[in-house]
Every structure is written in structure tokens, then in C-alpha cells.
Amino acid sequence: MSAKILDGKALAARLQTEMAEQVQTWIPQVGRPPGLAVLRVGEDPASAAYVRGKERACERVGMASFGQHFSAEAPPSQLLDTILRLNQDERVDGILVQLPLPPGWDPIPPLLAIEPDKDVDGLHPMNLGRLLRGEPGLQSCTPLGVMRLLQTEGIPLSGKQAVVVGRSILVGKPLSLMLLAADATVTLAHSRTPDLADVTRRADIVVMAVGKPNLLSADMVKPGAVVIDVGINRTLTPDGSSQLVGDVCYEEVKEVAAAITPVPGGVGPMTVTMLLHNTLESYRLRNRRGNGCSL
């Protein structure tokens, strides 16, 4: 029996509709919509496509977009100056630097420059520290999207064995902390993990986030496990065209797993939606403090 398909695209559309209604409720009291600034450096086509998708999502929910594009030849100080200005801009509730930056650009200074309460990507050390301590704060969008998808689908986490493959600061590490907070027993595996198949076969929940096409095969999955595929890889087909695939051998693993996310249409749409969610949360919190809104 094939696995249940966890449709992140459908859930994202529903959540965005709900957010659009909430935005319209807040605007008359605040006097402006929520604002998001996505900052892109260089000409990477994938980054450009991701930014366009985020800007279109802003439009759908009624948020203002303050994005800017910088040349890869621009001095890094230009990006830092823009971030500092946006920190002080009352129209802007969220700031995101689109990663990866071009070669030669250090991502750490711009990420540190973002005001933590406007850090809607959840990558500032203060927000990562809040996550580690179990305190309220803005959380990384992709892990947050995975958790929202699991919770909405009613997939139990408490007491379950969860394996996260990939230890990046963007996905693997924060997601492991979120799963721990949900009372799962978490193993964080990576490229140096010996006998990865033995580790994943013991898991009730497997999350793949390594960026290696079709790494997880059916013989690496316990029957009835839940498989979450965060990977997005562009590969060539025999006819020379390209296609997007995940880190999971989808067609074979779906015959073993109880539930699985597709690529595309699984985690990706949830990442963008959680970016909007974080922007809206920042907007609400800032205006509750500043304007005494009651909502």
C-alpha cells in the first residue's frame, strides 16, 4: 500500500489564505501592512527564482515587499548599511538575506547585523539561542514548516525515534531541537555517520536534508515510517532536460513508508509560508508593544 502523500503545497495555500484574512484585520488598526525585505546578492538563477517566489507570496497575503538586489561586485558594506537602515525602518517587520551569497562574500556579518526581532529566517545567534533554551522567538523557516506539516497531519512525535540526516544550521540542527521539544528521541546523522542505512532503518520519522539526489532508498526505511524530504536537487534526465528531485528515492520509498513528502510540492511551499508567518508574528508583536493593539 502506497504512503500517504503529505501535500505541503495545499497546506501552504490554506495557511496563506488565513494569513491574508488576518492581515486585513490588522491593517486598519496599525495603519500599514506587514513589511518584508528580502536582500539578494549576485545573479544566481536559483536565488533569483526563490526571491521572486517570496515576493509573489507577499502579494498574495497583502504584505509590502522591500526587497533589494545587489551586484556581486558591490562592496559588502553596502549590504550591511542597507540592513542597518532597514532595522530602523518602521515599515519593515522582517529582513532576510537570501543564501547562499556569491563566492567571496562572508554571510556571517550580514546575518549578525539583522535586528533579532526582524530576523525572520531565524538565523541570528539570539534566535538560535532562544530555540535551544525553549524560549519564544523567530525560528528557522524550513524546520518550522516541517513541524507545522507534521502537526497538521496529526503525525505523533512524542516518544518516537526521529533521525535527521544533515547537520546544517539552516535545517538539521534547528529541526533536531524542535523535534526534541516535541518529545521525540532524536538522532542527528551526517556525512561521517557510519552505516547510515542502519541508523535510518531504526527511525519512526526520517528527515533528509543533505542535498544528495536519491540518497535514501527503500531498503533504508523501516516499513511504516514517516519520510520527510527537504532536499531539492536539479538533475538531468536521459533526454537532456532537467528535473527537480529530492534526497529520497520517492517512487520506491513511498511503497514502504506510511507517509512521505513529494519534491516539489512538499516542504518547499511550507518554507515560504513560514517566512510569511514569521513576518506576521514580528508585525503583531511590534505593534502590540508599540500601539497597544488588542488582537
CSV table of C-alpha atoms in Angstrom, one decimal:
chain,number,residue,atom,x,y,z
A,1,MET,CA,0.0,0.0,0.0
A,2,SER,CA,1.5,3.4,-1.0
A,3,ALA,CA,2.3,6.0,1.5
A,4,LYS,CA,0.0,9.0,2.3
A,5,ILE,CA,1.3,12.0,0.4
A,6,LEU,CA,1.9,14.9,2.7
A,7,ASP,CA,0.8,17.8,0.5
A,8,GLY,CA,2.8,20.9,1.6
A,9,LYS,CA,1.5,22.9,-1.3
A,10,ALA,CA,-2.1,22.5,-0.3
A,11,LEU,CA,-1.4,23.3,3.3
A,12,ALA,CA,0.7,26.3,2.4
A,13,ALA,CA,-2.2,27.7,0.2
A,14,ARG,CA,-4.6,27.3,3.1
A,15,LEU,CA,-2.4,28.9,5.6
A,16,GLN,CA,-1.7,31.8,3.3
A,17,THR,CA,-5.4,32.4,2.8
A,18,GLU,CA,-5.8,32.5,6.6
A,19,MET,CA,-2.9,35.0,6.9
A,20,ALA,CA,-4.4,37.2,4.2
A,21,GLU,CA,-7.5,37.5,6.3
A,22,GLN,CA,-5.5,38.2,9.4
A,23,VAL,CA,-3.5,40.9,7.6
A,24,GLN,CA,-6.7,42.7,6.5
A,25,THR,CA,-7.9,42.6,10.1
A,26,TRP,CA,-4.7,44.3,11.4
A,27,ILE,CA,-4.2,47.0,8.8
A,28,PRO,CA,-7.0,49.3,10.0
A,29,GLN,CA,-5.6,49.3,13.5
A,30,VAL,CA,-1.9,49.6,12.6
A,31,GLY,CA,-2.2,51.8,9.6
A,32,ARG,CA,0.0,49.8,7.3
A,33,PRO,CA,0.5,46.2,6.1
A,34,PRO,CA,3.3,43.9,7.4
A,35,GLY,CA,6.6,44.5,5.5
A,36,LEU,CA,9.3,42.1,4.4
A,37,ALA,CA,12.7,42.9,2.9
A,38,VAL,CA,14.4,40.1,1.0
A,39,LEU,CA,18.0,41.1,0.1
A,40,ARG,CA,19.7,39.2,-2.8
A,41,VAL,CA,23.3,39.5,-3.9
A,42,GLY,CA,24.6,38.3,-7.3
A,43,GLU,CA,23.0,36.7,-10.3
A,44,ASP,CA,22.4,33.1,-9.2
A,45,PRO,CA,19.3,31.9,-11.1
A,46,ALA,CA,18.1,29.7,-8.3
A,47,SER,CA,18.3,32.5,-5.8
A,48,ALA,CA,16.5,34.9,-8.1
A,49,ALA,CA,13.7,32.4,-8.6
A,50,TYR,CA,13.4,31.9,-4.8
A,51,VAL,CA,13.2,35.6,-4.2
A,52,ARG,CA,10.5,36.1,-6.9
A,53,GLY,CA,8.5,33.3,-5.2
A,54,LYS,CA,8.8,35.1,-1.9
A,55,GLU,CA,7.7,38.4,-3.4
A,56,ARG,CA,4.7,36.8,-5.1
A,57,ALA,CA,3.7,35.2,-1.8
A,58,CYS,CA,3.9,38.6,-0.1
A,59,GLU,CA,1.5,40.0,-2.7
A,60,ARG,CA,-0.9,37.1,-2.1
A,61,VAL,CA,-1.3,37.8,1.6
A,62,GLY,CA,-1.2,41.6,1.4
A,63,MET,CA,2.3,42.2,2.7
A,64,ALA,CA,4.5,45.0,1.5
A,65,SER,CA,7.8,44.0,-0.1
A,66,PHE,CA,11.0,46.0,0.3
A,67,GLY,CA,13.4,43.7,-1.4
A,68,GLN,CA,16.7,44.9,-2.9
A,69,HIS,CA,19.2,43.3,-5.3
A,70,PHE,CA,23.0,44.0,-5.0
A,71,SER,CA,25.7,43.3,-7.6
A,72,ALA,CA,28.2,40.6,-6.6
A,73,GLU,CA,30.9,43.3,-7.3
A,74,ALA,CA,29.3,45.7,-4.8
A,75,PRO,CA,31.2,46.3,-1.5
A,76,PRO,CA,29.8,44.2,1.3
A,77,SER,CA,29.4,47.4,3.3
A,78,GLN,CA,26.6,48.3,1.0
A,79,LEU,CA,24.6,45.3,2.1
A,80,LEU,CA,25.4,46.0,5.8
A,81,ASP,CA,24.4,49.6,5.5
A,82,THR,CA,21.1,48.6,4.0
A,83,ILE,CA,20.4,46.1,6.8
A,84,LEU,CA,21.1,48.8,9.4
A,85,ARG,CA,18.7,51.2,7.7
A,86,LEU,CA,16.0,48.5,7.4
A,87,ASN,CA,16.5,47.7,11.1
A,88,GLN,CA,15.3,51.3,11.8
A,89,ASP,CA,12.5,51.4,9.2
A,90,GLU,CA,9.2,51.1,10.9
A,91,ARG,CA,7.5,49.8,7.8
A,92,VAL,CA,9.7,46.7,7.8
A,93,ASP,CA,8.9,43.8,10.1
A,94,GLY,CA,11.2,41.1,8.6
A,95,ILE,CA,14.6,41.1,7.0
A,96,LEU,CA,16.1,38.1,5.1
A,97,VAL,CA,19.4,37.8,3.3
A,98,GLN,CA,19.0,35.2,0.5
A,99,LEU,CA,21.6,32.5,0.9
A,100,PRO,CA,24.0,31.4,-0.5
A,101,LEU,CA,25.9,34.6,-1.1
A,102,PRO,CA,28.3,34.7,-4.0
A,103,PRO,CA,31.9,33.4,-3.6
A,104,GLY,CA,34.0,35.9,-1.5
A,105,TRP,CA,31.0,37.1,0.5
A,106,ASP,CA,31.0,36.2,4.2
A,107,PRO,CA,27.4,35.5,5.3
A,108,ILE,CA,28.1,36.0,9.0
A,109,PRO,CA,28.3,39.8,9.2
A,110,PRO,CA,25.0,40.5,7.4
A,111,LEU,CA,23.2,37.8,9.5
A,112,LEU,CA,24.6,39.3,12.7
A,113,ALA,CA,23.6,42.8,11.6
A,114,ILE,CA,19.9,42.0,11.4
A,115,GLU,CA,17.9,43.0,14.4
A,116,PRO,CA,16.9,39.7,16.1
A,117,ASP,CA,13.2,40.7,16.3
A,118,LYS,CA,13.3,41.2,12.5
A,119,ASP,CA,15.3,38.1,11.8
A,120,VAL,CA,12.5,36.2,10.0
A,121,ASP,CA,14.9,33.4,8.9
A,122,GLY,CA,15.7,32.6,12.5
A,123,LEU,CA,19.5,32.5,12.0
A,124,HIS,CA,20.7,35.2,14.4
A,125,PRO,CA,22.6,33.7,17.3
A,126,MET,CA,20.0,35.2,19.7
A,127,ASN,CA,17.1,33.4,18.0
A,128,LEU,CA,19.1,30.2,17.8
A,129,GLY,CA,19.8,30.5,21.5
A,130,ARG,CA,16.1,31.1,22.2
A,131,LEU,CA,15.3,27.9,20.3
A,132,LEU,CA,18.0,26.0,22.3
A,133,ARG,CA,16.6,27.3,25.6
A,134,GLY,CA,13.0,26.6,24.6
A,135,GLU,CA,12.1,30.3,24.7
A,136,PRO,CA,9.8,32.2,22.3
A,137,GLY,CA,11.5,33.7,19.3
A,138,LEU,CA,11.6,33.6,15.5
A,139,GLN,CA,12.5,30.2,14.2
A,140,SER,CA,14.2,28.9,11.0
A,141,CYS,CA,11.6,28.7,8.2
A,142,THR,CA,12.2,25.2,6.8
A,143,PRO,CA,12.3,23.3,10.1
A,144,LEU,CA,9.3,25.3,11.2
A,145,GLY,CA,7.5,24.3,8.0
A,146,VAL,CA,8.4,20.6,8.6
A,147,MET,CA,7.0,20.8,12.1
A,148,ARG,CA,3.8,22.5,11.0
A,149,LEU,CA,3.2,19.9,8.3
A,150,LEU,CA,3.7,17.0,10.8
A,151,GLN,CA,1.5,18.6,13.4
A,152,THR,CA,-1.3,19.4,10.9
A,153,GLU,CA,-1.3,15.9,9.5
A,154,GLY,CA,-1.6,14.5,13.1
A,155,ILE,CA,1.6,12.6,13.0
A,156,PRO,CA,2.6,11.8,16.6
A,157,LEU,CA,6.1,12.8,17.7
A,158,SER,CA,6.2,12.2,21.4
A,159,GLY,CA,8.2,9.1,22.2
A,160,LYS,CA,9.1,8.5,18.5
A,161,GLN,CA,12.5,7.8,17.2
A,162,ALA,CA,13.4,10.5,14.7
A,163,VAL,CA,16.5,10.6,12.5
A,164,VAL,CA,17.5,13.9,10.8
A,165,VAL,CA,20.1,13.4,8.1
A,166,GLY,CA,22.0,16.7,7.6
A,167,ARG,CA,23.5,18.9,10.3
A,168,SER,CA,23.3,22.4,8.7
A,169,ILE,CA,22.4,25.4,10.7
A,170,LEU,CA,19.6,26.1,8.2
A,171,VAL,CA,17.7,22.8,8.7
A,172,GLY,CA,19.3,19.9,10.5
A,173,LYS,CA,20.4,21.4,13.8
A,174,PRO,CA,17.3,23.6,14.4
A,175,LEU,CA,14.9,20.8,13.3
A,176,SER,CA,16.6,18.4,15.8
A,177,LEU,CA,15.9,20.9,18.6
A,178,MET,CA,12.3,21.3,17.5
A,179,LEU,CA,11.8,17.6,17.4
A,180,LEU,CA,13.4,17.3,20.9
A,181,ALA,CA,11.0,19.9,22.2
A,182,ALA,CA,8.1,17.8,20.8
A,183,ASP,CA,9.4,14.9,23.0
A,184,ALA,CA,10.9,12.8,20.1
A,185,THR,CA,14.1,10.9,20.6
A,186,VAL,CA,16.4,12.4,18.0
A,187,THR,CA,19.5,11.2,16.2
A,188,LEU,CA,21.3,13.7,14.1
A,189,ALA,CA,23.2,11.9,11.3
A,190,HIS,CA,25.6,13.3,8.7
A,191,SER,CA,28.2,12.6,6.1
A,192,ARG,CA,30.5,11.0,8.6
A,193,THR,CA,27.9,8.7,10.1
A,194,PRO,CA,29.0,5.1,9.6
A,195,ASP,CA,26.3,2.7,8.2
A,196,LEU,CA,23.7,5.4,7.6
A,197,ALA,CA,21.2,2.7,6.5
A,198,ASP,CA,21.3,1.0,9.9
A,199,VAL,CA,20.6,4.3,11.6
A,200,THR,CA,17.6,5.3,9.3
A,201,ARG,CA,16.1,1.8,9.5
A,202,ARG,CA,15.5,2.2,13.2
A,203,ALA,CA,13.6,5.5,12.8
A,204,ASP,CA,9.9,6.2,13.0
A,205,ILE,CA,10.5,9.5,11.3
A,206,VAL,CA,13.3,10.2,8.8
A,207,VAL,CA,14.1,13.7,7.6
A,208,MET,CA,16.5,14.0,4.7
A,209,ALA,CA,18.3,17.4,4.4
A,210,VAL,CA,21.7,16.8,2.7
A,211,GLY,CA,21.3,17.8,-0.9
A,212,LYS,CA,22.2,14.4,-2.4
A,213,PRO,CA,19.8,13.2,-5.0
A,214,ASN,CA,18.0,9.9,-4.2
A,215,LEU,CA,20.3,9.1,-1.2
A,216,LEU,CA,17.5,7.4,0.8
A,217,SER,CA,16.4,4.1,-0.8
A,218,ALA,CA,13.6,1.8,0.2
A,219,ASP,CA,15.9,-0.7,2.0
A,220,MET,CA,17.0,2.2,4.3
A,221,VAL,CA,13.5,2.8,5.6
A,222,LYS,CA,11.5,0.9,8.3
A,223,PRO,CA,8.1,-0.1,7.0
A,224,GLY,CA,5.5,2.3,8.2
A,225,ALA,CA,8.0,5.2,8.9
A,226,VAL,CA,7.2,8.8,8.0
A,227,VAL,CA,9.7,10.2,5.5
A,228,ILE,CA,10.2,14.0,5.1
A,229,ASP,CA,12.3,15.1,2.1
A,230,VAL,CA,13.9,18.5,2.5
A,231,GLY,CA,16.3,18.1,-0.4
A,232,ILE,CA,16.0,20.0,-3.7
A,233,ASN,CA,18.3,18.8,-6.4
A,234,ARG,CA,18.3,19.6,-10.1
A,235,THR,CA,19.3,16.5,-12.2
A,236,LEU,CA,19.4,15.7,-15.9
A,237,THR,CA,17.0,13.2,-17.4
A,238,PRO,CA,18.1,10.8,-20.2
A,239,ASP,CA,16.6,13.2,-22.8
A,240,GLY,CA,18.8,16.0,-21.6
A,241,SER,CA,16.1,18.0,-19.8
A,242,SER,CA,16.3,18.8,-16.1
A,243,GLN,CA,14.1,17.9,-13.2
A,244,LEU,CA,13.8,18.5,-9.5
A,245,VAL,CA,14.3,15.6,-7.2
A,246,GLY,CA,14.8,15.2,-3.5
A,247,ASP,CA,17.2,13.3,-1.3
A,248,VAL,CA,14.7,10.4,-1.3
A,249,CYS,CA,14.1,7.7,-4.0
A,250,TYR,CA,10.5,8.8,-4.0
A,251,GLU,CA,8.9,6.1,-6.1
A,252,GLU,CA,10.3,3.2,-4.2
A,253,VAL,CA,10.2,4.7,-0.7
A,254,LYS,CA,6.5,5.6,-1.0
A,255,GLU,CA,5.8,1.9,-1.2
A,256,VAL,CA,7.4,1.3,2.2
A,257,ALA,CA,6.6,4.4,4.2
A,258,ALA,CA,3.4,5.3,5.9
A,259,ALA,CA,3.6,9.0,4.8
A,260,ILE,CA,6.0,10.9,2.6
A,261,THR,CA,6.5,14.4,1.2
A,262,PRO,CA,7.0,14.9,-2.5
A,263,VAL,CA,9.6,17.0,-4.3
A,264,PRO,CA,8.5,19.5,-5.5
A,265,GLY,CA,5.3,20.3,-3.6
A,266,GLY,CA,6.2,19.1,-0.1
A,267,VAL,CA,8.4,21.1,2.2
A,268,GLY,CA,9.3,23.9,-0.2
A,269,PRO,CA,6.0,25.7,-0.2
A,270,MET,CA,5.9,25.4,3.6
A,271,THR,CA,9.3,27.2,3.9
A,272,VAL,CA,7.9,30.2,2.1
A,273,THR,CA,4.7,30.2,4.1
A,274,MET,CA,6.6,30.1,7.4
A,275,LEU,CA,8.6,33.1,6.2
A,276,LEU,CA,5.3,35.0,5.9
A,277,HIS,CA,4.2,33.6,9.2
A,278,ASN,CA,7.4,34.9,10.9
A,279,THR,CA,6.9,38.3,9.3
A,280,LEU,CA,3.3,38.4,10.5
A,281,GLU,CA,4.4,37.4,14.0
A,282,SER,CA,7.0,40.1,14.1
A,283,TYR,CA,4.5,42.6,12.9
A,284,ARG,CA,2.0,41.6,15.5
A,285,LEU,CA,4.5,41.7,18.4
A,286,ARG,CA,6.0,45.0,17.4
A,287,ASN,CA,2.6,46.7,17.1
A,288,ARG,CA,1.2,45.2,20.3
A,289,ARG,CA,4.1,46.7,22.1
A,290,GLY,CA,4.1,50.0,20.2
A,291,ASN,CA,0.5,50.7,19.5
A,292,GLY,CA,-1.4,48.7,22.1
A,293,CYS,CA,-3.3,46.6,19.6
A,294,SER,CA,-5.7,44.2,21.3
A,295,LEU,CA,-5.8,41.4,18.7
